[in-house]
Short mmCIF file of C-alpha atoms and ligand atoms in Angstrom, two decimals:
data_model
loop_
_atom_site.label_atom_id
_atom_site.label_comp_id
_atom_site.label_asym_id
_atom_site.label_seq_id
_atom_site.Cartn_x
_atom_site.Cartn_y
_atom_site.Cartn_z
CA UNK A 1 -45.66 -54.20 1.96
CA UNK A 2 -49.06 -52.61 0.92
CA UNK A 3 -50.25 -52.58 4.46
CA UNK A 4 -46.82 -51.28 5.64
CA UNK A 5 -47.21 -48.19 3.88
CA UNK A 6 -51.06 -48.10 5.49
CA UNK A 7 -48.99 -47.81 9.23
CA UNK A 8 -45.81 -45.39 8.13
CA UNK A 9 -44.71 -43.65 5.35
CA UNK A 10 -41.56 -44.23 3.84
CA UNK A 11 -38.44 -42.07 5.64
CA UNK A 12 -36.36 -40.26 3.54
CA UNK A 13 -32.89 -41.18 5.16
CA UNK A 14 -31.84 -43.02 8.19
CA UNK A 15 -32.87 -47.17 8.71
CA UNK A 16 -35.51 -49.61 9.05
CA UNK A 17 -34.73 -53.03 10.97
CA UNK A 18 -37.01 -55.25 9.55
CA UNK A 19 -37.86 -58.90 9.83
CA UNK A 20 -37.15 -58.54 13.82
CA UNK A 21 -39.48 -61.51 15.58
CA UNK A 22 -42.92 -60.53 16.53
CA UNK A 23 -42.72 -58.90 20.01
CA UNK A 24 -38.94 -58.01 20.08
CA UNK A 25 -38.83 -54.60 18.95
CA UNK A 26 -38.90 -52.83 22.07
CA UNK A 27 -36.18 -54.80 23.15
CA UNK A 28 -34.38 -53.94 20.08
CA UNK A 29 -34.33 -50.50 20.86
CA UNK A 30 -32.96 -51.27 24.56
CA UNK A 31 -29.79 -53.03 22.94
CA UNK A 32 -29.33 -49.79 20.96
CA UNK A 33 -30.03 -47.68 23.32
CA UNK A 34 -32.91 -45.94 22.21
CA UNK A 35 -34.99 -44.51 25.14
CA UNK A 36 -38.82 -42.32 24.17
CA UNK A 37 -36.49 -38.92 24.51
CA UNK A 38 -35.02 -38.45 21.23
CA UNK A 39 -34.90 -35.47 18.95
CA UNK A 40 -35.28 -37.85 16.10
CA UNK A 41 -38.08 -39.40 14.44
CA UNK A 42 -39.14 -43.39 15.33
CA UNK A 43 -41.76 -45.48 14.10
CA UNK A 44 -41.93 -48.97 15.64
CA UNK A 45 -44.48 -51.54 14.21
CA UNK A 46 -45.45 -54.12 15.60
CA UNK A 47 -47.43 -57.16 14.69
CA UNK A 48 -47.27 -56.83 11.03
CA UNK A 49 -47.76 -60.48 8.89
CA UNK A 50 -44.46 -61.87 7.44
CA UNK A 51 -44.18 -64.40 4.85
CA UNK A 52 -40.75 -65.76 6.65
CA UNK A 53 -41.95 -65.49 10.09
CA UNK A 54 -45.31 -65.34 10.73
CA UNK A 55 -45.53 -62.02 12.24
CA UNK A 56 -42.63 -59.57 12.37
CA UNK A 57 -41.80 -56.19 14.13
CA UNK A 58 -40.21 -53.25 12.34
CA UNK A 59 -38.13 -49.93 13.47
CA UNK A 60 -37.57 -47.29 11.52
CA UNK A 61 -35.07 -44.81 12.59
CA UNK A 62 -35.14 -41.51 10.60
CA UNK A 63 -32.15 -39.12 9.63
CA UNK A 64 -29.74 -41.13 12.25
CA UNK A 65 -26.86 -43.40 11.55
CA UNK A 66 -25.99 -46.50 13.79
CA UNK A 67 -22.68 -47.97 13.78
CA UNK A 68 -22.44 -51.30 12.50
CA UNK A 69 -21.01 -52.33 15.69
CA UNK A 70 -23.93 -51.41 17.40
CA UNK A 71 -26.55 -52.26 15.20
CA UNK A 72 -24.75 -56.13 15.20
CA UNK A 73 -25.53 -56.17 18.78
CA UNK A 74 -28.90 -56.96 18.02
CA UNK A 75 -28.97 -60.01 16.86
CA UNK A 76 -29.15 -61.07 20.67
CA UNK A 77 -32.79 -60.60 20.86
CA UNK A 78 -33.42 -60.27 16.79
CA UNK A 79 -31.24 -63.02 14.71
CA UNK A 80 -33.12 -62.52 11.76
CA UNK A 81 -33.55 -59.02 11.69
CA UNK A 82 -32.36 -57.18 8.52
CA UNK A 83 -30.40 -53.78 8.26
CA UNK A 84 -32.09 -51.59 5.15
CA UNK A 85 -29.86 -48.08 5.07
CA UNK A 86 -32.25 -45.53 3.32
CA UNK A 87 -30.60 -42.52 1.36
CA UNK A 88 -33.00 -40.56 -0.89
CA UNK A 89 -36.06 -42.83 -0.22
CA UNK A 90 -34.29 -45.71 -1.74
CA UNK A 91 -32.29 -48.97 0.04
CA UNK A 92 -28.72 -48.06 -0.55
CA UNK A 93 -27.49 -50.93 1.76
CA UNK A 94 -29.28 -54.09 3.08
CA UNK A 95 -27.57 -56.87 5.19
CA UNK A 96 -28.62 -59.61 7.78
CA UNK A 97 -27.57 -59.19 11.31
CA UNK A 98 -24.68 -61.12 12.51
CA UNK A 99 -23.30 -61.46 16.32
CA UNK A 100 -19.59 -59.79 16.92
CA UNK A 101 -17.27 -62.58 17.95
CA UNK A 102 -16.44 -60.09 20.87
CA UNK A 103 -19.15 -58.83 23.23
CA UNK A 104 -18.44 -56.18 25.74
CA UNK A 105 -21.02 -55.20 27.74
CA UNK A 106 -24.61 -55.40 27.18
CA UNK A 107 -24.93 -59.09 28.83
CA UNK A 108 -24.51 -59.72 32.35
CA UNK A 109 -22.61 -62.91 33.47
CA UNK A 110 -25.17 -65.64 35.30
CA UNK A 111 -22.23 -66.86 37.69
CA UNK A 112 -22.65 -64.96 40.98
CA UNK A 113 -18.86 -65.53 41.57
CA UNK A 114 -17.89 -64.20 38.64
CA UNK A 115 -15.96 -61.49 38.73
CA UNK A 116 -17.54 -59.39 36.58
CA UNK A 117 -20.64 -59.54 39.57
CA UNK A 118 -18.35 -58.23 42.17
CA UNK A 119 -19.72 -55.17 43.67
CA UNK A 120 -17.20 -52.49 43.97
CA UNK A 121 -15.33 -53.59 41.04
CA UNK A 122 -15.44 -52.15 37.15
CA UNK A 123 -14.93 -55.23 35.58
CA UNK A 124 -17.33 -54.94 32.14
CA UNK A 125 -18.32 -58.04 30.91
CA UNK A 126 -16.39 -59.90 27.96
CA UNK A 127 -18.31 -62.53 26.10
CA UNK A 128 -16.71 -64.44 23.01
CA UNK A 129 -18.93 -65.80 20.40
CA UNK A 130 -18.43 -70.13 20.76
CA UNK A 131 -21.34 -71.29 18.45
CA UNK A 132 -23.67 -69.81 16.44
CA UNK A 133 -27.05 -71.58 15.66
CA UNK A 134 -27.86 -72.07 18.50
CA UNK A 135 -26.02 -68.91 20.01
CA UNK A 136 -23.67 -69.57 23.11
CA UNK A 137 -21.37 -67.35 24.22
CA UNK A 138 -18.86 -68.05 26.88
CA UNK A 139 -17.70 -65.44 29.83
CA UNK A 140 -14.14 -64.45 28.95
CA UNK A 141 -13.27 -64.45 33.08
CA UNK A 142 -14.96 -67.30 34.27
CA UNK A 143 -15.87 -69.23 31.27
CA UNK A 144 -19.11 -69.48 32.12
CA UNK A 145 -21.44 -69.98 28.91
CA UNK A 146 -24.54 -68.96 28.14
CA UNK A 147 -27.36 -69.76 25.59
CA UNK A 148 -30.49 -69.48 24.20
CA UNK A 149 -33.56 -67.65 26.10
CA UNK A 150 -30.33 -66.99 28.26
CA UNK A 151 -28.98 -64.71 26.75
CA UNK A 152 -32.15 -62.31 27.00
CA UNK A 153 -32.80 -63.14 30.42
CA UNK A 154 -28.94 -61.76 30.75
CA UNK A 155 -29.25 -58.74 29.08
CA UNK A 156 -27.72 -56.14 31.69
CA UNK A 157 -29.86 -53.19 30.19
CA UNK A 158 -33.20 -53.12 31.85
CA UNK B 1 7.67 -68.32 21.92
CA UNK B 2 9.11 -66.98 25.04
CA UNK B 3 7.28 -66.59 28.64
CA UNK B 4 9.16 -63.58 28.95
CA UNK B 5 6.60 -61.08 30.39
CA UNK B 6 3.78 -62.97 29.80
CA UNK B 7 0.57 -63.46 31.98
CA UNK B 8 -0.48 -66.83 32.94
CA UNK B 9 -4.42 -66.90 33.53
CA UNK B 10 -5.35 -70.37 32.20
CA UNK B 11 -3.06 -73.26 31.44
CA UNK B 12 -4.20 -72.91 27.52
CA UNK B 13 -2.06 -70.09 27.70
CA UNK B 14 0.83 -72.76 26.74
CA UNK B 15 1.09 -74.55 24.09
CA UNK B 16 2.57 -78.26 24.83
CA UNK B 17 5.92 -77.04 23.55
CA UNK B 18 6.02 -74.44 25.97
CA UNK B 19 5.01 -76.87 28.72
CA UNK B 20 7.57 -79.62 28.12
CA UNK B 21 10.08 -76.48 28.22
CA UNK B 22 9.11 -76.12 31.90
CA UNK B 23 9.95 -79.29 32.58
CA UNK B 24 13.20 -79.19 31.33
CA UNK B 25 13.96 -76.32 33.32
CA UNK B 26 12.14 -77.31 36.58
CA UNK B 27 14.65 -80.51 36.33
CA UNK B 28 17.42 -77.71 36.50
CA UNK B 29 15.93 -76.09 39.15
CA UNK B 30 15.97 -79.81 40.97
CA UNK B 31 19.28 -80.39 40.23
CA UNK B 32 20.37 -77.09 41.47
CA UNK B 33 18.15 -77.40 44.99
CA UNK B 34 19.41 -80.84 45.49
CA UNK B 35 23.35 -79.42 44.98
CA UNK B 36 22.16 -77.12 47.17
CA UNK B 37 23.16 -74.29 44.59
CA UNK B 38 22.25 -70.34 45.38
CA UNK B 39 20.56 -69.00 42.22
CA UNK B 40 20.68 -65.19 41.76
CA UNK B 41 17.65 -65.36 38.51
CA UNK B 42 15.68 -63.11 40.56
CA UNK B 43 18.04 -60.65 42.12
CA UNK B 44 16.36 -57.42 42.42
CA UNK B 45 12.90 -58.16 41.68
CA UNK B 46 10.01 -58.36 43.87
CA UNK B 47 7.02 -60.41 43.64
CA UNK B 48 3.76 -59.87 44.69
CA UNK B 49 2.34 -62.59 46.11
CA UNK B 50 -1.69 -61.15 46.78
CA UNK B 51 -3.83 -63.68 48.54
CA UNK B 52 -7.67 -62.32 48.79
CA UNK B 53 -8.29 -66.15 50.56
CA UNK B 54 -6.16 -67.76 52.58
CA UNK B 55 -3.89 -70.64 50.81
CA UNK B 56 -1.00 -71.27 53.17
CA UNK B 57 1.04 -73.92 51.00
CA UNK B 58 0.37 -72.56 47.54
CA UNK B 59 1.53 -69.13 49.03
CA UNK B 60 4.01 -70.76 51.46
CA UNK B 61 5.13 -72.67 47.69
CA UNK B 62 5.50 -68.97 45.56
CA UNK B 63 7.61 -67.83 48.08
CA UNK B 64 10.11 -70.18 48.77
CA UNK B 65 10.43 -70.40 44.90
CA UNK B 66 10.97 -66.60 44.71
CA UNK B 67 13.69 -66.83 47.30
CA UNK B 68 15.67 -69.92 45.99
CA UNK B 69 16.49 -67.68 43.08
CA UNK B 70 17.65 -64.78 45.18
CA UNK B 71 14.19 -62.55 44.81
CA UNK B 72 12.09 -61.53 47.26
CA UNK B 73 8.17 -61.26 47.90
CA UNK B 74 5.85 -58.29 49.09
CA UNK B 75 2.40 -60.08 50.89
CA UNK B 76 -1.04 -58.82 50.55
CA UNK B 77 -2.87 -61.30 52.46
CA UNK B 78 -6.85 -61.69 53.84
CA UNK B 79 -7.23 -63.60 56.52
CA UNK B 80 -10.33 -64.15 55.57
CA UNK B 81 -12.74 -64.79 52.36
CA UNK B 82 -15.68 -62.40 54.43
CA UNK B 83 -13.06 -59.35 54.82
CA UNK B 84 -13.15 -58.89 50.56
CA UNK B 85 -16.83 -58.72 50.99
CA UNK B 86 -16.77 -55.65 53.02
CA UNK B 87 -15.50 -53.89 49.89
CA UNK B 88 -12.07 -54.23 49.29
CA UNK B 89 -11.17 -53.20 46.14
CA UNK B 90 -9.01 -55.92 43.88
CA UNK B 91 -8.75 -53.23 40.83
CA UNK B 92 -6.72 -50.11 43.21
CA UNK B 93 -5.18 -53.48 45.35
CA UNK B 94 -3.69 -54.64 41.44
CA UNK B 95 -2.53 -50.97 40.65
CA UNK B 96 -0.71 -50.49 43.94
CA UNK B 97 0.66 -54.13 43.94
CA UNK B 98 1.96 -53.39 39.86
CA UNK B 99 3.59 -50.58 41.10
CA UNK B 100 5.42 -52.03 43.55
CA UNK B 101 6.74 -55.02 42.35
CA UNK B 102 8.18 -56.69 38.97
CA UNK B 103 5.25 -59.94 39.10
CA UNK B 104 2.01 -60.46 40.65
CA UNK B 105 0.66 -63.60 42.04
CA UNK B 106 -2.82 -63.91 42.56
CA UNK B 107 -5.32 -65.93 44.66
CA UNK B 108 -8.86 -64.98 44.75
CA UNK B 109 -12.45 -66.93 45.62
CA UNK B 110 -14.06 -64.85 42.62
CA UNK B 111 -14.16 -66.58 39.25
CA UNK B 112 -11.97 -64.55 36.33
CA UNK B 113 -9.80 -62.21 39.21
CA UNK B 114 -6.78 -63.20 37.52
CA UNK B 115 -7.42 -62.36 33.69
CA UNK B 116 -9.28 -59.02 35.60
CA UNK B 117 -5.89 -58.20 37.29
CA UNK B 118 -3.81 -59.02 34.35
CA UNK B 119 -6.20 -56.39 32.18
CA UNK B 120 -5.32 -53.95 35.21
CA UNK B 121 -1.93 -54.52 36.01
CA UNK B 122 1.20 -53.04 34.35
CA UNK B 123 2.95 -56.15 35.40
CA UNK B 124 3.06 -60.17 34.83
CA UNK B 125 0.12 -61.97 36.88
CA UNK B 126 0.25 -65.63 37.64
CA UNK B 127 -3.18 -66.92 38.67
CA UNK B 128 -2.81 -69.01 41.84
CA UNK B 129 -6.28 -70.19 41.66
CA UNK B 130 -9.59 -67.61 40.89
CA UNK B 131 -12.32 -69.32 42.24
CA UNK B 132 -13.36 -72.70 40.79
CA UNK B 133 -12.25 -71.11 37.10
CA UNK B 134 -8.18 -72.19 37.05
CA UNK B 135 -5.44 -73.17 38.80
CA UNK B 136 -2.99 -73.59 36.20
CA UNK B 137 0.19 -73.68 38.17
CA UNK B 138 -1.09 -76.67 40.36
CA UNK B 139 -2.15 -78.19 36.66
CA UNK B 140 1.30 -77.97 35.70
CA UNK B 141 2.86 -79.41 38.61
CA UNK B 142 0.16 -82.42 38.36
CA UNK B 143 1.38 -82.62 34.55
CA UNK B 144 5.09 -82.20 35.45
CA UNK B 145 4.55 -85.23 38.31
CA UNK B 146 3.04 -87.62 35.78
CA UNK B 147 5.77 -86.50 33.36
CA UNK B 148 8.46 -87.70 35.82
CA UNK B 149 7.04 -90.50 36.81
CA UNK B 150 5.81 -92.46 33.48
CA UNK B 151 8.39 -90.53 31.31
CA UNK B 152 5.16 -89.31 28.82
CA UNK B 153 1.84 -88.12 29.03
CA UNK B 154 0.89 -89.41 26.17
CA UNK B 155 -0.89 -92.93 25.89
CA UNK B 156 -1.57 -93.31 29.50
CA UNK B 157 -4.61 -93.97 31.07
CA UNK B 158 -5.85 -91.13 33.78
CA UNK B 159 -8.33 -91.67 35.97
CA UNK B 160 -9.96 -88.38 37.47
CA UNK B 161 -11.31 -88.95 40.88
CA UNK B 162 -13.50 -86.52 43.50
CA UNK B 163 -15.64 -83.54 43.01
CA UNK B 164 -14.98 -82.46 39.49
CA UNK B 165 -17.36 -79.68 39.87
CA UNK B 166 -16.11 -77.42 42.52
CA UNK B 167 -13.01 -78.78 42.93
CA UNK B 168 -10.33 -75.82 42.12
CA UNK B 169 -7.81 -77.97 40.18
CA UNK B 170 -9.85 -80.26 37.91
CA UNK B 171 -10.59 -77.82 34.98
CA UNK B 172 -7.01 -76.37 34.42
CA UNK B 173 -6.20 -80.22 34.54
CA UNK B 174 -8.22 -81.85 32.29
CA UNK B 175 -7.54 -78.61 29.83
CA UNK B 176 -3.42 -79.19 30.33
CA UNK B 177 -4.13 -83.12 29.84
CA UNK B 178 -5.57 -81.85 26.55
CA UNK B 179 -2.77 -80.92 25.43
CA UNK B 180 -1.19 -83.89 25.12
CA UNK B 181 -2.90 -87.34 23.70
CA UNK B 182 -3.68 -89.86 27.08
CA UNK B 183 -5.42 -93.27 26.28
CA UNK B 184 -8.34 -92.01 27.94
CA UNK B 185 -9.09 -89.86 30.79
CA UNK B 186 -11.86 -91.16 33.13
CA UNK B 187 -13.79 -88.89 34.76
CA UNK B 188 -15.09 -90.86 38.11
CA UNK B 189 -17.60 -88.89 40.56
CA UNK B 190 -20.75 -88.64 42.01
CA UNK B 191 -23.65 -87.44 39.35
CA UNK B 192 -24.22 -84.58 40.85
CA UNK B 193 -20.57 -83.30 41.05
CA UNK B 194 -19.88 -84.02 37.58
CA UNK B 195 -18.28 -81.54 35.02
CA UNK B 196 -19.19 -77.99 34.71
CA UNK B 197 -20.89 -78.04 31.18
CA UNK B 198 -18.48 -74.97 30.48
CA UNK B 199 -15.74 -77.11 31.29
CA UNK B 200 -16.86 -80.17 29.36
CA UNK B 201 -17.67 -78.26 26.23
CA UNK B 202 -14.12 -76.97 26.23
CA UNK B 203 -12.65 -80.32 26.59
CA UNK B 204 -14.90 -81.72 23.52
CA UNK B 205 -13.47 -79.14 21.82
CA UNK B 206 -9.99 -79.62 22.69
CA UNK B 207 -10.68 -83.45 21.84
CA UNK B 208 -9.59 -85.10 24.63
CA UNK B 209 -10.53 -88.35 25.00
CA UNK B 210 -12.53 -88.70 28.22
CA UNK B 211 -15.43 -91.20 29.38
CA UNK B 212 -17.03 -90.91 32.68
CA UNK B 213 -17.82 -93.60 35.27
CA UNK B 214 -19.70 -93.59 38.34
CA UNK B 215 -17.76 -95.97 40.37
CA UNK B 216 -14.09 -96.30 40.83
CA UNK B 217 -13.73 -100.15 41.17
CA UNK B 218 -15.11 -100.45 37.74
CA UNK B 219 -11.55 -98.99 35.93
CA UNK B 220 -8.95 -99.41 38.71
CA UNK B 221 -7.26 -102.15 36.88
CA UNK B 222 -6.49 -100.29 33.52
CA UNK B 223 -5.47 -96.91 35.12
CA UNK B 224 -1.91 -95.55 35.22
CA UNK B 225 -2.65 -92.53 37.08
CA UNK B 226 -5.47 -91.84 39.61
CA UNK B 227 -5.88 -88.29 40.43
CA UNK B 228 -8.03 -88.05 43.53
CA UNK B 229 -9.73 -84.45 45.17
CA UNK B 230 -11.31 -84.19 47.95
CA UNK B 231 -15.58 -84.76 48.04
CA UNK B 232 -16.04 -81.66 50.40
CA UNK B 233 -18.81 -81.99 53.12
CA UNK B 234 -20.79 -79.02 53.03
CA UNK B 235 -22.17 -79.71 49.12
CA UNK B 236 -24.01 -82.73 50.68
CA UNK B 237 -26.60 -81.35 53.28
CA UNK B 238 -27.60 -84.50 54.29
CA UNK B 239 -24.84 -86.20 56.50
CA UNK B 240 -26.13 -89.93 55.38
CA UNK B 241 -25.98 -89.49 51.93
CA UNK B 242 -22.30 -88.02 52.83
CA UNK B 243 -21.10 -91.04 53.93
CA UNK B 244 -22.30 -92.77 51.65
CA UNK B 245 -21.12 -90.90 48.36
CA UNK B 246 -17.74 -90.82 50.38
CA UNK B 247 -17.01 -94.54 50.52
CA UNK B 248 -18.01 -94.91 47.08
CA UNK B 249 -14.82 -93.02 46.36
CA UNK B 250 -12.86 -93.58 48.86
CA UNK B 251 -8.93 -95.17 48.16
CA UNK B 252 -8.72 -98.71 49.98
CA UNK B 253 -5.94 -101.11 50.15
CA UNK B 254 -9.25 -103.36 48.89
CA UNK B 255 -9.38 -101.69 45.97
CA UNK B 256 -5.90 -101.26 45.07
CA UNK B 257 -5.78 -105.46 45.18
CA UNK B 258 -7.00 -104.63 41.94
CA UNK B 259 -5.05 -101.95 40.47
CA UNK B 260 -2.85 -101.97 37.48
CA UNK B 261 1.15 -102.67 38.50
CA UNK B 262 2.46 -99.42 38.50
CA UNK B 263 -0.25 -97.24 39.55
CA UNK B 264 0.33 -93.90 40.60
CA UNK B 265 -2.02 -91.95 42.93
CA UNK B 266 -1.56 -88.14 42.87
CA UNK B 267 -3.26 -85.42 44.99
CA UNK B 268 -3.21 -82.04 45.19
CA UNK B 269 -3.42 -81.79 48.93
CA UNK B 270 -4.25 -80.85 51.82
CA UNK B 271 -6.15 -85.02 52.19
CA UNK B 272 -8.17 -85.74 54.64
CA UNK B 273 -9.77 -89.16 54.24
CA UNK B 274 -10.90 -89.76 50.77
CA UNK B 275 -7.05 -92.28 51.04
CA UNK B 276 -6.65 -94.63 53.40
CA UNK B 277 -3.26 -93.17 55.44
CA UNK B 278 -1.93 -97.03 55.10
CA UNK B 279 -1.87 -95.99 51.60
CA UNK B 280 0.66 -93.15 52.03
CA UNK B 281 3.81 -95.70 52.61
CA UNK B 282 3.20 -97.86 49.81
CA UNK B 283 4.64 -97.51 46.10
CA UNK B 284 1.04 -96.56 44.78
CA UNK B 285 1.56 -92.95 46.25
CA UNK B 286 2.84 -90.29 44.86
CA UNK B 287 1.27 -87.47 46.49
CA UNK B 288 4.09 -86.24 48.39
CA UNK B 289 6.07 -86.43 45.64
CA UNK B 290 4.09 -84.28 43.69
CA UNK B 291 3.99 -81.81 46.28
CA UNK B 292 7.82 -81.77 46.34
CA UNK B 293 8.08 -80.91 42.92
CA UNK B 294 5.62 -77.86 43.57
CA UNK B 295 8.77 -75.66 44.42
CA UNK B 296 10.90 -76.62 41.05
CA UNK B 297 7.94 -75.78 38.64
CA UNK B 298 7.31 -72.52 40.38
CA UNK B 299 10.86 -71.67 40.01
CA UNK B 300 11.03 -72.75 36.41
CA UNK B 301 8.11 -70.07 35.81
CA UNK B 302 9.35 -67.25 37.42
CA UNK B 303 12.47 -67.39 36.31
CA UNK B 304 10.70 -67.79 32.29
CA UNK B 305 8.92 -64.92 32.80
CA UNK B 306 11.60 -62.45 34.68
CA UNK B 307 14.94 -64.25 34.08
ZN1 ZN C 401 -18.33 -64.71 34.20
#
């Protein structure tokens, strides 16, 4: 934590992801969105050693609230990534990830007959949460699942 | 529960209760075609019948089931799969369709059209086949044909013949079979038109009991029911190897020395060779059969979901 504090100082209010695998963050902030052009504040870290994992990437977000919803979106790229909501310098809430059963959006479906791949058409895609550990989700049109490195290589936001 | 108004996408929309219901009221709607009874159910209301790929008996089947019960049936037809290519739009084609009719039926090459047009639609969709994802009505007359013809489901012993990857009726099958308890269900094909593993993880977790075998003449003697699809020539690119996956599977008089007294050989038709046509006058097929009671189950549905 020591050398933490070396990279960023604490924020005052908004959240750190922690505990996201080595190499992920940037991803991270494509699931939620989070281009360079923001009026907020951002730290990502990268590279930093992690008893649990070896090396581990963090966010911090200041003075800007995420919706669950969203945040639980990524545990696609991030399973073990942690939510820590800071009020007042201090951890007011602190919770592991965990996939939606319901996934619209976000993933594109590998079938090229699937519907959902259709040009011309404004099908978003549904996925539904079959199995976690290992994740596979299945295509609610074609049934079509997917798992694994998959799922990243499916991720429809570039 | 009722089918009143509801959508049928996949055949796991029904439970087995609501299944066996069918039957009892496609064997009305046989009773009444044989008496040559005029039915009035549908009096009033139109279906759409909306074909994006051409499917002249499954078509040909919704609407002579519409007008035995006195409805009648708006056509939105491509002659061609290519035409939908060129940007033809399925979402505005479902909103004008809903708009002008009381039921849609649907028919598409793309996988998932059908739970798309339901999600779009202000109306009932039936899905006449999406791709290689369902066919559920064709499931249900398969189901319906065993049903008549063995009395049960339950116990037998199904063998599943052909190209159980592409082929458009084998999932919605094997997920309606799972519904009830067979024996066993074999699963005979080629290895490399096996289950889709979407397909097999679904029945492994409906529990049906399935093995699968790579040659026919290894389980002919203990099955009651062969189902048998079509090994379609343009997934082997190699004419030789064609032939020879195609004899491998192919329904002899030679091999039905063998069979189990009583077997019953359904198809979902159109056949071309994978049966030998001396086949087609003896007790072992029921193919024709089956396709005659095509017009009875579609009736039974429409008339659950409007009547
Ligand atoms: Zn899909």
């Amino acid at each position: 934590m020591d050398q933490e504090k070396l990279i960023v100082s604490k924020i005052k209010k908004g959240i750190v992801i922690d505990h996201i695998p080595a190499g992920k963050a940037l991803k991270v902030l494509k699931i939620l969105g989070i281009t360079g052009y923001t009026d907020y504040r951002l730290a990502i870290v990268m590279n930093v050693p992690s008893n649990k994992l070896g090396m581990k990437d963090i966010i911090k977000i200041e003075n800007k609230i995420l919706d669950k919803r969203e945040l639980e979106l990524i545990s696609l790229v991030a399973p073990t990534a942690t939510i820590n909501i800071i009020e007042d310098y201090k951890v007011v809430e602190k919770y592991k990830v965990k996939l939606p059963r319901v996934i619209k959006g976000v993933l594109r479906c590998p079938n090229p007959m699937c519907i959902t791949n259709k040009p011309d058409e404004v099908a978003e895609t549904i996925f539904v949460l079959r199995k976690l550990d290992p994740v596979v989700l299945e295509c609610k049109y074609c049934g079509t699942l997917i798992k694994g490195d998959e799922i990243e290589h499916n991720l429809s936001i570039q | 529960m009722s089918l009143r108004n509801r959508d049928l996408i996949s055949i796991l929309d029904l439970s087995r209760n609501e299944i066996e219901e069918l039957f009892r009221k496609a064997d009305q709607m046989n009773k009444f075609l044989q008496e040559k009874k005029t039915l009035n159910t549908l009096s009033g209301k139109i279906i759409s019948l909306v074909f994006l790929e051409p499917s002249t008996r499954t078509m040909y089947s919704f609407q002579s089931a519409t007008y035995r019960l006195g409805g009648k049936t708006l056509v939105f037809a491509s002659k061609t799969t290519t035409s939908l290519a060129k940007g033809e739009n399925i979402a505005d084609t479902i909103r004008m369709m809903s708009a002008y009719s009381d039921l849609i039926v649907i028919r598409s090459p793309y996988d998932g059209t059908a739970l798309y047009a339901s999600m779009i639609s202000s109306v009932p969709v039936i899905n006449a086949g999406d791709g290689k994802h369902e066919h559920p009505t064709q499931a249900l007359i398969d189901l319906y044909t065993i049903y008549k013809l063995k009395g049960r489901i339950d116990g037998l012993t199904i063998g599943v013949l052909g190209d159980l990857k592409y082929a458009r009726t084998i999932a919605s099958l094997l997920y309606g079979l799972s519904l009830f308890s067979p024996r066993k269900v074999y699963l005979i094909s080629p290895g490399n038109l096996t289950l889709r593993e979407s397909v097999r993880a679904k029945i492994d977790d409906l529990g049906l009991e399935y093995e699968e075998v790579r040659d026919i003449r290894q389980v002919i003697g203990e099955l009651d029911i062969l189902y048998v699809t079509r090994i379609q020539r343009e997934r082997y690119p190699d004419p030789e190897e064609y032939e020879r996956v195609k004899n491998a599977f192919k329904i002899t008089e030679k091999l039905l020395e063998n069979a189990k007294p009583g077997l019953k050989i359904l198809h979902p038709l159109p056949k071309l060779d994978e049966i030998d046509k001396s086949i087609d006058n003896t007790d072992y097929a029921a193919y024709f059969y089956q396709a005659s009671l095509g017009i009875p189950l579609r009736m039974a549905l429409l008339a659950s979901i409007l009547g």
